[in-house]
C-alpha cells in the first residue's frame, strides 16, 4: 500500500529548521548524565525539559507528589485555531538513561553529542532523549505553519530504565490530567530490514529470586556422602520448571492467555525475521528453541535464569559443600498473565515437585499490554507510516520488550502505539548508542503528519 507523502514543502522546510534550531538543546539534554540507577542529574534534566516546553508556549507542571519517585513532567498544548479541539493526543517519553558503562568501549564521550558518518552518537540519543527532541521539533514546525492539528499532552517519567516503579501510582493519582483519545509511546523505528514499525503493545515481565539454604555454615565436601547441598537443590529445582524447547512447566502458567485474533495472527505472519543475521549478530552457538521465532518474540511467554550464584568458583580448589545458593529469574509475559501471581505459581510448582526448601521472592514486574489492532488510531498510525515510509511498514502487535503501558491503558482507556526514530544498529543500552540523522528527520515528519491525520480523522 503506497500512499504519496502529504507533507507539504512548507512543513518539510519548517521541520528541517526546527530540528536544526533544536540541535543545541538536544546537545544540552544529552550532556546531562541522567542515570536513574545512580540518582544522577535529575533536577537539571527536569529544568531543561520544563524550559523546552515553556518555549513552545506549553503549560508545564512538574509532579513531585508521588512518594519516592523522581519527578514527572506534564505539559499541555491546545489545538491551533484551525485544529480539532475535540481531539487530544498524549505522548509518553522518559528522561532517564542507562549507565554508560563500559566506558572504554565508547569511541566518543557518551555525554557529548557527536555527529559522525551521518549519525548522532551519545547515551540516550535513541533511548529516549533524542525522541523527545524529534517530537518537540515536529510541534514547533506545525506551530510555525498550519498550527497544531489537535490538543497535545506530554508525560515524562525519570525511572523507565529502572522499571518504572511509580507509574502505576502516578496514573492513579493523575488519571484525569492524562485523559486523551490516543497515546503515542516512546521507542520504535526501523527493523533490521529497514521496515518502519508501528508497535501496539509490550510484553510483561515478572522478576523474582529463588534461594536455597541447606545449612547454617559451609561444610567439608567429604560430608556430601550424606549431606545434600544448596547449589544442587537449586539447579535441580530450577531444572523442573522448563522443558528443553522453552516450554514452562508450571501449572496454571498459561491460564488466562488468549489465543491470537485473526488480525494479530495476520500481522505476525507478515513480519520478517532474519535468522542468519540474528545468529551472526549474537554469535549464537545453539539451535533456536522455537521454529517460529518472529511469533515467539511477540506471543510466547518465557522463563529465564538471569544469573545464578553459590559456593566457590575462584582460582585453585576449594572442596566445599555450600550452605546457600541464589538465582535471579525473569518471565516475559503476554496479555492475560499477572506478574505477581506468576511468581506464586512458580513457588507452588517447586513445592509440588519436592523443592519446598527453595524460596521464591518476587522483585517487580509489569503486565503485558496490546492495543486492539483494528482500532481507528492504530489504522491512522499505519496509514501515516505508508505516507512517509512507503511500502516498508510493519504493524507489530507488541514489542518483545516491556514497559509500563498497562497502567496507562487502564487509566486513559485509549489505544497506545509506539513509533520512533531508531534503527536496528542504534545500540540502546550499549556503548556508542546512536541514531541516523536521516531517521531523525523522517521521524519528525512522521510525527507531524500523524498529528495532522489524527486531528482530521
Ligand atoms: Zn531503555
GROMACS .gro file of C-alpha atoms and ligand atoms in nm:
model
  458
    1UNK     CA    1   0.000   0.000   0.000
    2UNK     CA    2   0.190   0.305  -0.120
    3UNK     CA    3   0.045   0.645  -0.049
    4UNK     CA    4   0.214   0.967  -0.158
    5UNK     CA    5   0.366   1.170   0.119
    6UNK     CA    6   0.132   1.452   0.206
    7UNK     CA    7   0.384   1.661   0.398
    8UNK     CA    8   0.383   1.998   0.226
    9UNK     CA    9   0.703   2.170   0.123
   10UNK     CA   10   0.637   2.442   0.380
   11UNK     CA   11   0.604   2.185   0.657
   12UNK     CA   12   0.913   1.995   0.542
   13UNK     CA   13   1.116   2.314   0.549
   14UNK     CA   14   0.976   2.407   0.890
   15UNK     CA   15   1.069   2.061   1.022
   16UNK     CA   16   1.427   2.089   0.893
   17UNK     CA   17   1.455   2.433   1.050
   18UNK     CA   18   1.310   2.321   1.383
   19UNK     CA   19   1.545   2.021   1.401
   20UNK     CA   20   1.838   2.249   1.322
   21UNK     CA   21   1.730   2.505   1.579
   22UNK     CA   22   1.682   2.233   1.842
   23UNK     CA   23   2.027   2.085   1.797
   24UNK     CA   24   2.194   2.284   2.079
   25UNK     CA   25   1.906   2.187   2.306
   26UNK     CA   26   1.950   1.822   2.210
   27UNK     CA   27   2.322   1.851   2.289
   28UNK     CA   28   2.248   2.009   2.626
   29UNK     CA   29   1.982   1.747   2.712
   30UNK     CA   30   2.220   1.463   2.623
   31UNK     CA   31   2.509   1.619   2.816
   32UNK     CA   32   2.339   1.552   3.148
   33UNK     CA   33   2.414   1.210   3.292
   34UNK     CA   34   2.056   1.134   3.394
   35UNK     CA   35   2.115   0.784   3.520
   36UNK     CA   36   1.819   0.687   3.736
   37UNK     CA   37   2.005   0.385   3.875
   38UNK     CA   38   2.267   0.625   4.019
   39UNK     CA   39   2.025   0.909   4.107
   40UNK     CA   40   2.221   1.148   3.886
   41UNK     CA   41   2.126   1.472   3.710
   42UNK     CA   42   1.751   1.453   3.773
   43UNK     CA   43   1.675   1.815   3.866
   44UNK     CA   44   1.899   1.963   3.597
   45UNK     CA   45   1.730   1.744   3.335
   46UNK     CA   46   1.382   1.836   3.456
   47UNK     CA   47   1.459   2.206   3.419
   48UNK     CA   48   1.586   2.159   3.061
   49UNK     CA   49   1.259   1.984   2.974
   50UNK     CA   50   1.049   2.244   3.155
   51UNK     CA   51   1.219   2.522   2.965
   52UNK     CA   52   1.181   2.340   2.632
   53UNK     CA   53   0.806   2.312   2.680
   54UNK     CA   54   0.771   2.669   2.805
   55UNK     CA   55   0.940   2.797   2.490
   56UNK     CA   56   0.670   2.618   2.286
   57UNK     CA   57   0.407   2.800   2.489
   58UNK     CA   58   0.302   2.487   2.676
   59UNK     CA   59   0.163   2.481   3.024
   60UNK     CA   60   0.410   2.272   3.226
   61UNK     CA   61   0.374   2.114   3.567
   62UNK     CA   62   0.634   1.910   3.750
   63UNK     CA   63   0.464   1.646   3.961
   64UNK     CA   64   0.651   1.572   4.282
   65UNK     CA   65   0.359   1.421   4.468
   66UNK     CA   66   0.436   1.051   4.425
   67UNK     CA   67   0.639   0.940   4.729
   68UNK     CA   68   0.985   0.809   4.647
   69UNK     CA   69   0.954   0.889   4.278
   70UNK     CA   70   1.169   1.104   4.051
   71UNK     CA   71   0.957   1.397   3.927
   72UNK     CA   72   0.714   1.354   3.639
   73UNK     CA   73   0.693   1.639   3.387
   74UNK     CA   74   0.347   1.703   3.243
   75UNK     CA   75   0.286   1.954   2.962
   76UNK     CA   76  -0.019   2.053   2.761
   77UNK     CA   77  -0.065   2.248   2.438
   78UNK     CA   78  -0.407   2.338   2.293
   79UNK     CA   79  -0.501   2.279   1.929
   80UNK     CA   80  -0.437   2.577   1.700
   81UNK     CA   81  -0.720   2.791   1.556
   82UNK     CA   82  -0.761   2.555   1.258
   83UNK     CA   83  -0.707   2.243   1.465
   84UNK     CA   84  -0.953   1.997   1.614
   85UNK     CA   85  -1.003   2.099   1.976
   86UNK     CA   86  -1.211   1.786   2.039
   87UNK     CA   87  -0.918   1.551   1.998
   88UNK     CA   88  -0.627   1.503   2.235
   89UNK     CA   89  -0.314   1.302   2.187
   90UNK     CA   90  -0.085   1.208   2.475
   91UNK     CA   91   0.287   1.144   2.426
   92UNK     CA   92   0.485   0.934   2.673
   93UNK     CA   93   0.864   0.967   2.699
   94UNK     CA   94   1.128   0.914   2.967
   95UNK     CA   95   1.419   1.141   3.053
   96UNK     CA   96   1.640   0.892   3.237
   97UNK     CA   97   1.908   0.687   3.062
   98UNK     CA   98   2.103   0.368   3.120
   99UNK     CA   99   2.452   0.390   3.274
  100UNK     CA  100   2.716   0.449   3.004
  101UNK     CA  101   2.945   0.168   3.122
  102UNK     CA  102   3.162   0.006   2.986
  103UNK     CA  103   3.319   0.345   2.920
  104UNK     CA  104   3.628   0.216   2.738
  105UNK     CA  105   3.405   0.075   2.461
  106UNK     CA  106   3.278   0.421   2.363
  107UNK     CA  107   3.452   0.579   2.065
  108UNK     CA  108   3.347   0.927   2.181
  109UNK     CA  109   3.239   1.074   2.513
  110UNK     CA  110   2.896   0.926   2.596
  111UNK     CA  111   2.765   1.259   2.726
  112UNK     CA  112   2.883   1.472   2.435
  113UNK     CA  113   2.661   1.473   2.126
  114UNK     CA  114   2.891   1.364   1.844
  115UNK     CA  115   2.800   1.362   1.476
  116UNK     CA  116   2.982   1.102   1.273
  117UNK     CA  117   2.906   0.915   0.947
  118UNK     CA  118   2.555   1.053   0.929
  119UNK     CA  119   2.480   0.951   1.287
  120UNK     CA  120   2.430   1.125   1.618
  121UNK     CA  121   2.612   0.934   1.892
  122UNK     CA  122   2.550   0.978   2.268
  123UNK     CA  123   2.394   0.795   2.559
  124UNK     CA  124   2.018   0.849   2.538
  125UNK     CA  125   2.011   0.972   2.178
  126UNK     CA  126   1.797   0.672   2.078
  127UNK     CA  127   1.656   0.579   2.420
  128UNK     CA  128   1.489   0.813   2.478
  129UNK     CA  129   1.607   1.175   2.495
  130UNK     CA  130   1.654   1.217   2.120
  131UNK     CA  131   1.297   1.113   2.056
  132UNK     CA  132   1.156   1.391   2.275
  133UNK     CA  133   1.353   1.644   2.071
  134UNK     CA  134   1.215   1.494   1.747
  135UNK     CA  135   0.863   1.532   1.883
  136UNK     CA  136   0.921   1.888   2.005
  137UNK     CA  137   1.067   1.978   1.664
  138UNK     CA  138   0.754   1.844   1.492
  139UNK     CA  139   0.538   2.050   1.728
  140UNK     CA  140   0.743   2.365   1.659
  141UNK     CA  141   0.720   2.309   1.282
  142UNK     CA  142   0.342   2.267   1.299
  143UNK     CA  143   0.310   2.581   1.512
  144UNK     CA  144   0.511   2.772   1.250
  145UNK     CA  145   0.298   2.650   0.959
  146UNK     CA  146  -0.053   2.507   0.992
  147UNK     CA  147  -0.090   2.538   1.368
  148UNK     CA  148  -0.140   2.238   1.597
  149UNK     CA  149  -0.397   1.998   1.447
  150UNK     CA  150  -0.517   1.871   1.789
  151UNK     CA  151  -0.461   1.916   2.161
  152UNK     CA  152  -0.136   1.768   2.289
  153UNK     CA  153  -0.027   1.632   2.624
  154UNK     CA  154   0.316   1.510   2.720
  155UNK     CA  155   0.406   1.297   3.022
  156UNK     CA  156   0.771   1.228   3.100
  157UNK     CA  157   0.899   0.999   3.368
  158UNK     CA  158   1.251   0.965   3.510
  159UNK     CA  159   1.256   0.600   3.613
  160UNK     CA  160   1.187   0.399   3.299
  161UNK     CA  161   1.532   0.244   3.297
  162UNK     CA  162   1.481   0.111   3.649
  163UNK     CA  163   1.143  -0.050   3.576
  164UNK     CA  164   0.901   0.247   3.615
  165UNK     CA  165   0.816   0.164   3.978
  166UNK     CA  166   0.599   0.476   4.022
  167UNK     CA  167   0.397   0.481   3.700
  168UNK     CA  168   0.102   0.292   3.849
  169UNK     CA  169   0.054   0.529   4.148
  170UNK     CA  170   0.106   0.830   3.917
  171UNK     CA  171  -0.161   0.717   3.670
  172UNK     CA  172  -0.399   0.652   3.961
  173UNK     CA  173  -0.344   0.998   4.105
  174UNK     CA  174  -0.339   1.194   3.779
  175UNK     CA  175  -0.578   0.991   3.564
  176UNK     CA  176  -0.797   1.297   3.491
  177UNK     CA  177  -0.496   1.502   3.373
  178UNK     CA  178  -0.385   1.224   3.140
  179UNK     CA  179  -0.721   1.186   2.963
  180UNK     CA  180  -0.663   1.152   2.587
  181UNK     CA  181  -0.809   0.986   2.278
  182UNK     CA  182  -0.483   0.815   2.187
  183UNK     CA  183  -0.137   0.761   2.330
  184UNK     CA  184   0.192   0.765   2.140
  185UNK     CA  185   0.454   0.573   2.334
  186UNK     CA  186   0.831   0.600   2.328
  187UNK     CA  187   1.073   0.391   2.122
  188UNK     CA  188   1.048   0.229   1.784
  189UNK     CA  189   1.180   0.292   1.438
  190UNK     CA  190   1.319   0.061   1.173
  191UNK     CA  191   1.389  -0.311   1.196
  192UNK     CA  192   1.692  -0.496   1.051
  193UNK     CA  193   1.529  -0.495   0.706
  194UNK     CA  194   1.462  -0.117   0.724
  195UNK     CA  195   1.090  -0.158   0.780
  196UNK     CA  196   0.931   0.117   0.989
  197UNK     CA  197   0.742  -0.046   1.274
  198UNK     CA  198   0.415   0.061   1.430
  199UNK     CA  199   0.412  -0.134   1.754
  200UNK     CA  200   0.092  -0.168   1.952
  201UNK     CA  201   0.193  -0.302   2.290
  202UNK     CA  202   0.454  -0.457   2.514
  203UNK     CA  203   0.524  -0.788   2.676
  204UNK     CA  204   0.503  -0.805   3.054
  205UNK     CA  205   0.773  -0.912   3.295
  206UNK     CA  206   0.795  -1.080   3.632
  207UNK     CA  207   1.130  -1.076   3.809
  208UNK     CA  208   1.196  -1.294   4.113
  209UNK     CA  209   1.475  -1.458   4.311
  210UNK     CA  210   1.494  -1.821   4.408
  211UNK     CA  211   1.711  -1.901   4.709
  212UNK     CA  212   1.825  -2.225   4.866
  213UNK     CA  213   1.971  -2.271   5.211
  214UNK     CA  214   2.086  -2.613   5.325
  215UNK     CA  215   2.293  -2.545   5.640
  216UNK     CA  216   2.399  -2.267   5.878
  217UNK     CA  217   2.761  -2.298   5.764
  218UNK     CA  218   2.959  -2.429   5.469
  219UNK     CA  219   3.077  -2.786   5.521
  220UNK     CA  220   3.373  -3.005   5.420
  221UNK     CA  221   3.273  -3.166   5.089
  222UNK     CA  222   3.351  -3.512   5.225
  223UNK     CA  223   3.018  -3.478   5.406
  224UNK     CA  224   2.843  -3.481   5.068
  225UNK     CA  225   2.834  -3.859   5.126
  226UNK     CA  226   2.526  -3.797   5.337
  227UNK     CA  227   2.452  -3.419   5.334
  228UNK     CA  228   2.275  -3.256   5.038
  229UNK     CA  229   2.372  -2.901   4.938
  230UNK     CA  230   2.202  -2.580   4.839
  231UNK     CA  231   2.356  -2.542   4.493
  232UNK     CA  232   2.242  -2.889   4.383
  233UNK     CA  233   1.897  -2.829   4.527
  234UNK     CA  234   1.869  -2.500   4.341
  235UNK     CA  235   1.978  -2.630   4.000
  236UNK     CA  236   1.770  -2.946   4.032
  237UNK     CA  237   1.464  -2.746   4.136
  238UNK     CA  238   1.506  -2.489   3.859
  239UNK     CA  239   1.552  -2.766   3.604
  240UNK     CA  240   1.198  -2.886   3.675
  241UNK     CA  241   1.049  -2.552   3.565
  242UNK     CA  242   1.130  -2.557   3.194
  243UNK     CA  243   1.132  -2.813   2.916
  244UNK     CA  244   1.408  -2.840   2.654
  245UNK     CA  245   1.213  -2.633   2.397
  246UNK     CA  246   1.147  -2.350   2.642
  247UNK     CA  247   0.803  -2.469   2.749
  248UNK     CA  248   0.722  -2.350   3.100
  249UNK     CA  249   0.634  -2.647   3.323
  250UNK     CA  250   0.446  -2.451   3.588
  251UNK     CA  251   0.082  -2.543   3.648
  252UNK     CA  252  -0.150  -2.252   3.568
  253UNK     CA  253   0.127  -2.051   3.399
  254UNK     CA  254  -0.058  -2.022   3.068
  255UNK     CA  255  -0.408  -1.985   3.221
  256UNK     CA  256  -0.571  -1.665   3.102
  257UNK     CA  257  -0.361  -1.636   2.785
  258UNK     CA  258  -0.598  -1.563   2.499
  259UNK     CA  259  -0.546  -1.706   2.150
  260UNK     CA  260  -0.430  -1.455   1.889
  261UNK     CA  261  -0.708  -1.280   1.698
  262UNK     CA  262  -0.706  -1.327   1.319
  263UNK     CA  263  -0.580  -0.966   1.280
  264UNK     CA  264  -0.295  -1.028   1.528
  265UNK     CA  265  -0.204  -1.354   1.356
  266UNK     CA  266  -0.207  -1.184   1.015
  267UNK     CA  267   0.018  -0.904   1.145
  268UNK     CA  268   0.262  -1.159   1.285
  269UNK     CA  269   0.263  -1.358   0.961
  270UNK     CA  270   0.378  -1.054   0.760
  271UNK     CA  271   0.673  -0.983   0.992
  272UNK     CA  272   1.014  -1.069   0.856
  273UNK     CA  273   1.275  -1.247   1.062
  274UNK     CA  274   1.634  -1.279   0.952
  275UNK     CA  275   1.769  -1.591   1.121
  276UNK     CA  276   2.116  -1.573   0.965
  277UNK     CA  277   2.170  -1.212   1.072
  278UNK     CA  278   2.041  -1.281   1.420
  279UNK     CA  279   2.273  -1.579   1.457
  280UNK     CA  280   2.568  -1.378   1.334
  281UNK     CA  281   2.498  -1.061   1.536
  282UNK     CA  282   2.498  -1.252   1.863
  283UNK     CA  283   2.734  -1.535   1.768
  284UNK     CA  284   2.465  -1.786   1.865
  285UNK     CA  285   2.600  -2.138   1.932
  286UNK     CA  286   2.275  -2.330   1.992
  287UNK     CA  287   1.975  -2.409   1.772
  288UNK     CA  288   1.665  -2.194   1.824
  289UNK     CA  289   1.412  -2.333   2.070
  290UNK     CA  290   1.122  -2.216   1.853
  291UNK     CA  291   1.061  -2.278   1.485
  292UNK     CA  292   0.854  -1.958   1.471
  293UNK     CA  293   1.092  -1.703   1.623
  294UNK     CA  294   0.904  -1.393   1.498
  295UNK     CA  295   0.580  -1.516   1.653
  296UNK     CA  296   0.757  -1.635   1.970
  297UNK     CA  297   0.910  -1.293   2.026
  298UNK     CA  298   0.564  -1.141   2.028
  299UNK     CA  299   0.344  -1.405   2.181
  300UNK     CA  300   0.549  -1.663   2.368
  301UNK     CA  301   0.592  -1.642   2.745
  302UNK     CA  302   0.931  -1.738   2.879
  303UNK     CA  303   1.112  -1.829   3.197
  304UNK     CA  304   1.480  -1.734   3.208
  305UNK     CA  305   1.757  -1.785   3.461
  306UNK     CA  306   1.923  -1.443   3.453
  307UNK     CA  307   2.205  -1.545   3.685
  308UNK     CA  308   2.298  -1.798   3.946
  309UNK     CA  309   2.549  -1.791   4.230
  310UNK     CA  310   2.664  -2.009   4.516
  311UNK     CA  311   2.967  -2.187   4.656
  312UNK     CA  312   3.322  -2.133   4.536
  313UNK     CA  313   3.430  -2.077   4.177
  314UNK     CA  314   3.755  -1.884   4.224
  315UNK     CA  315   4.116  -1.979   4.148
  316UNK     CA  316   4.251  -2.311   4.266
  317UNK     CA  317   4.045  -2.558   4.463
  318UNK     CA  318   3.806  -2.532   4.746
  319UNK     CA  319   3.636  -2.860   4.820
  320UNK     CA  320   3.343  -2.707   4.995
  321UNK     CA  321   2.980  -2.806   5.038
  322UNK     CA  322   2.799  -2.473   5.004
  323UNK     CA  323   2.530  -2.376   5.252
  324UNK     CA  324   2.338  -2.142   5.018
  325UNK     CA  325   2.267  -2.057   4.657
  326UNK     CA  326   2.066  -1.797   4.478
  327UNK     CA  327   1.930  -1.737   4.130
  328UNK     CA  328   1.753  -1.448   3.967
  329UNK     CA  329   1.485  -1.531   3.711
  330UNK     CA  330   1.252  -1.340   3.488
  331UNK     CA  331   0.945  -1.432   3.292
  332UNK     CA  332   0.836  -1.241   2.983
  333UNK     CA  333   0.460  -1.241   2.979
  334UNK     CA  334   0.176  -1.194   2.733
  335UNK     CA  335  -0.166  -1.035   2.791
  336UNK     CA  336  -0.366  -1.230   3.049
  337UNK     CA  337  -0.073  -1.318   3.279
  338UNK     CA  338  -0.030  -1.143   3.615
  339UNK     CA  339   0.334  -1.091   3.722
  340UNK     CA  340   0.299  -1.139   4.096
  341UNK     CA  341   0.070  -1.439   4.053
  342UNK     CA  342   0.327  -1.596   3.822
  343UNK     CA  343   0.589  -1.592   4.098
  344UNK     CA  344   0.338  -1.755   4.335
  345UNK     CA  345   0.272  -2.026   4.076
  346UNK     CA  346   0.647  -2.091   4.050
  347UNK     CA  347   0.670  -2.138   4.426
  348UNK     CA  348   0.367  -2.371   4.421
  349UNK     CA  349   0.524  -2.577   4.142
  350UNK     CA  350   0.856  -2.608   4.326
  351UNK     CA  351   0.664  -2.724   4.635
  352UNK     CA  352   0.473  -2.976   4.423
  353UNK     CA  353   0.796  -3.102   4.264
  354UNK     CA  354   0.952  -3.173   4.604
  355UNK     CA  355   1.152  -2.850   4.635
  356UNK     CA  356   0.965  -2.668   4.912
  357UNK     CA  357   1.305  -2.582   5.063
  358UNK     CA  358   1.354  -2.339   4.773
  359UNK     CA  359   1.215  -1.993   4.840
  360UNK     CA  360   1.073  -1.766   4.567
  361UNK     CA  361   1.066  -1.392   4.636
  362UNK     CA  362   0.904  -1.153   4.391
  363UNK     CA  363   1.108  -0.846   4.290
  364UNK     CA  364   0.899  -0.646   4.046
  365UNK     CA  365   0.705  -0.678   3.725
  366UNK     CA  366   0.470  -0.522   3.476
  367UNK     CA  367   0.175  -0.680   3.296
  368UNK     CA  368   0.172  -0.701   2.917
  369UNK     CA  369  -0.048  -0.479   2.705
  370UNK     CA  370  -0.168  -0.494   2.347
  371UNK     CA  371  -0.390  -0.237   2.172
  372UNK     CA  372  -0.680  -0.357   1.958
  373UNK     CA  373  -0.519  -0.373   1.614
  374UNK     CA  374  -0.850  -0.286   1.446
  375UNK     CA  375  -0.873   0.045   1.637
  376UNK     CA  376  -0.903   0.360   1.421
  377UNK     CA  377  -0.595   0.522   1.572
  378UNK     CA  378  -0.383   0.213   1.501
  379UNK     CA  379  -0.507   0.228   1.142
  380UNK     CA  380  -0.424   0.601   1.122
  381UNK     CA  381  -0.073   0.535   1.255
  382UNK     CA  382  -0.017   0.265   0.991
  383UNK     CA  383  -0.165   0.472   0.706
  384UNK     CA  384   0.056   0.767   0.805
  385UNK     CA  385   0.358   0.537   0.809
  386UNK     CA  386   0.283   0.439   0.449
  387UNK     CA  387   0.262   0.807   0.354
  388UNK     CA  388   0.607   0.876   0.498
  389UNK     CA  389   0.793   0.545   0.460
  390UNK     CA  390   0.626   0.391   0.156
  391UNK     CA  391   0.585   0.013   0.145
  392UNK     CA  392   0.840  -0.062   0.416
  393UNK     CA  393   0.598  -0.059   0.708
  394UNK     CA  394   0.515  -0.335   0.954
  395UNK     CA  395   0.234  -0.349   1.207
  396UNK     CA  396   0.370  -0.522   1.518
  397UNK     CA  397   0.112  -0.642   1.775
  398UNK     CA  398   0.353  -0.584   2.063
  399UNK     CA  399   0.721  -0.541   2.131
  400UNK     CA  400   0.932  -0.828   2.263
  401UNK     CA  401   1.038  -0.594   2.543
  402UNK     CA  402   0.835  -0.441   2.822
  403UNK     CA  403   0.722  -0.103   2.950
  404UNK     CA  404   0.456   0.046   3.174
  405UNK     CA  405   0.177   0.066   2.916
  406UNK     CA  406  -0.081  -0.136   3.109
  407UNK     CA  407  -0.142   0.122   3.388
  408UNK     CA  408  -0.180   0.391   3.120
  409UNK     CA  409  -0.424   0.181   2.922
  410UNK     CA  410  -0.623   0.113   3.237
  411UNK     CA  411  -0.642   0.480   3.334
  412UNK     CA  412  -0.661   0.653   2.996
  413UNK     CA  413  -0.860   0.380   2.821
  414UNK     CA  414  -0.710   0.475   2.483
  415UNK     CA  415  -0.509   0.282   2.223
  416UNK     CA  416  -0.130   0.302   2.253
  417UNK     CA  417   0.118   0.284   1.966
  418UNK     CA  418   0.498   0.304   1.975
  419UNK     CA  419   0.672   0.484   1.693
  420UNK     CA  420   1.019   0.631   1.694
  421UNK     CA  421   1.345   0.722   1.528
  422UNK     CA  422   1.579   0.430   1.599
  423UNK     CA  423   1.727   0.173   1.361
  424UNK     CA  424   1.846  -0.185   1.411
  425UNK     CA  425   2.201  -0.065   1.487
  426UNK     CA  426   2.104   0.203   1.741
  427UNK     CA  427   2.253   0.006   2.029
  428UNK     CA  428   2.021   0.127   2.303
  429UNK     CA  429   2.173   0.048   2.646
  430UNK     CA  430   2.506  -0.032   2.473
  431UNK     CA  431   2.823   0.170   2.408
  432UNK     CA  432   2.813   0.406   2.105
  433UNK     CA  433   2.434   0.442   2.117
  434UNK     CA  434   2.328   0.628   1.802
  435UNK     CA  435   2.057   0.733   1.562
  436UNK     CA  436   2.090   0.814   1.194
  437UNK     CA  437   2.030   1.183   1.125
  438UNK     CA  438   1.807   1.097   0.827
  439UNK     CA  439   1.587   0.880   1.053
  440UNK     CA  440   1.553   1.174   1.290
  441UNK     CA  441   1.422   1.391   1.008
  442UNK     CA  442   1.186   1.122   0.881
  443UNK     CA  443   1.054   1.058   1.232
  444UNK     CA  444   0.982   1.428   1.280
  445UNK     CA  445   0.789   1.428   0.951
  446UNK     CA  446   0.603   1.118   1.059
  447UNK     CA  447   0.511   1.279   1.391
  448UNK     CA  448   0.382   1.597   1.226
  449UNK     CA  449   0.187   1.400   0.968
  450UNK     CA  450   0.039   1.169   1.232
  451UNK     CA  451  -0.088   1.467   1.430
  452UNK     CA  452  -0.247   1.612   1.117
  453UNK     CA  453  -0.413   1.285   1.020
  454UNK     CA  454  -0.527   1.226   1.379
  455UNK     CA  455  -0.672   1.579   1.402
  456UNK     CA  456  -0.864   1.524   1.078
  457UNK     CA  457  -0.977   1.167   1.146
  458LIG    ZN1  458   1.596   0.181   2.775
   0.00000   0.00000   0.00000
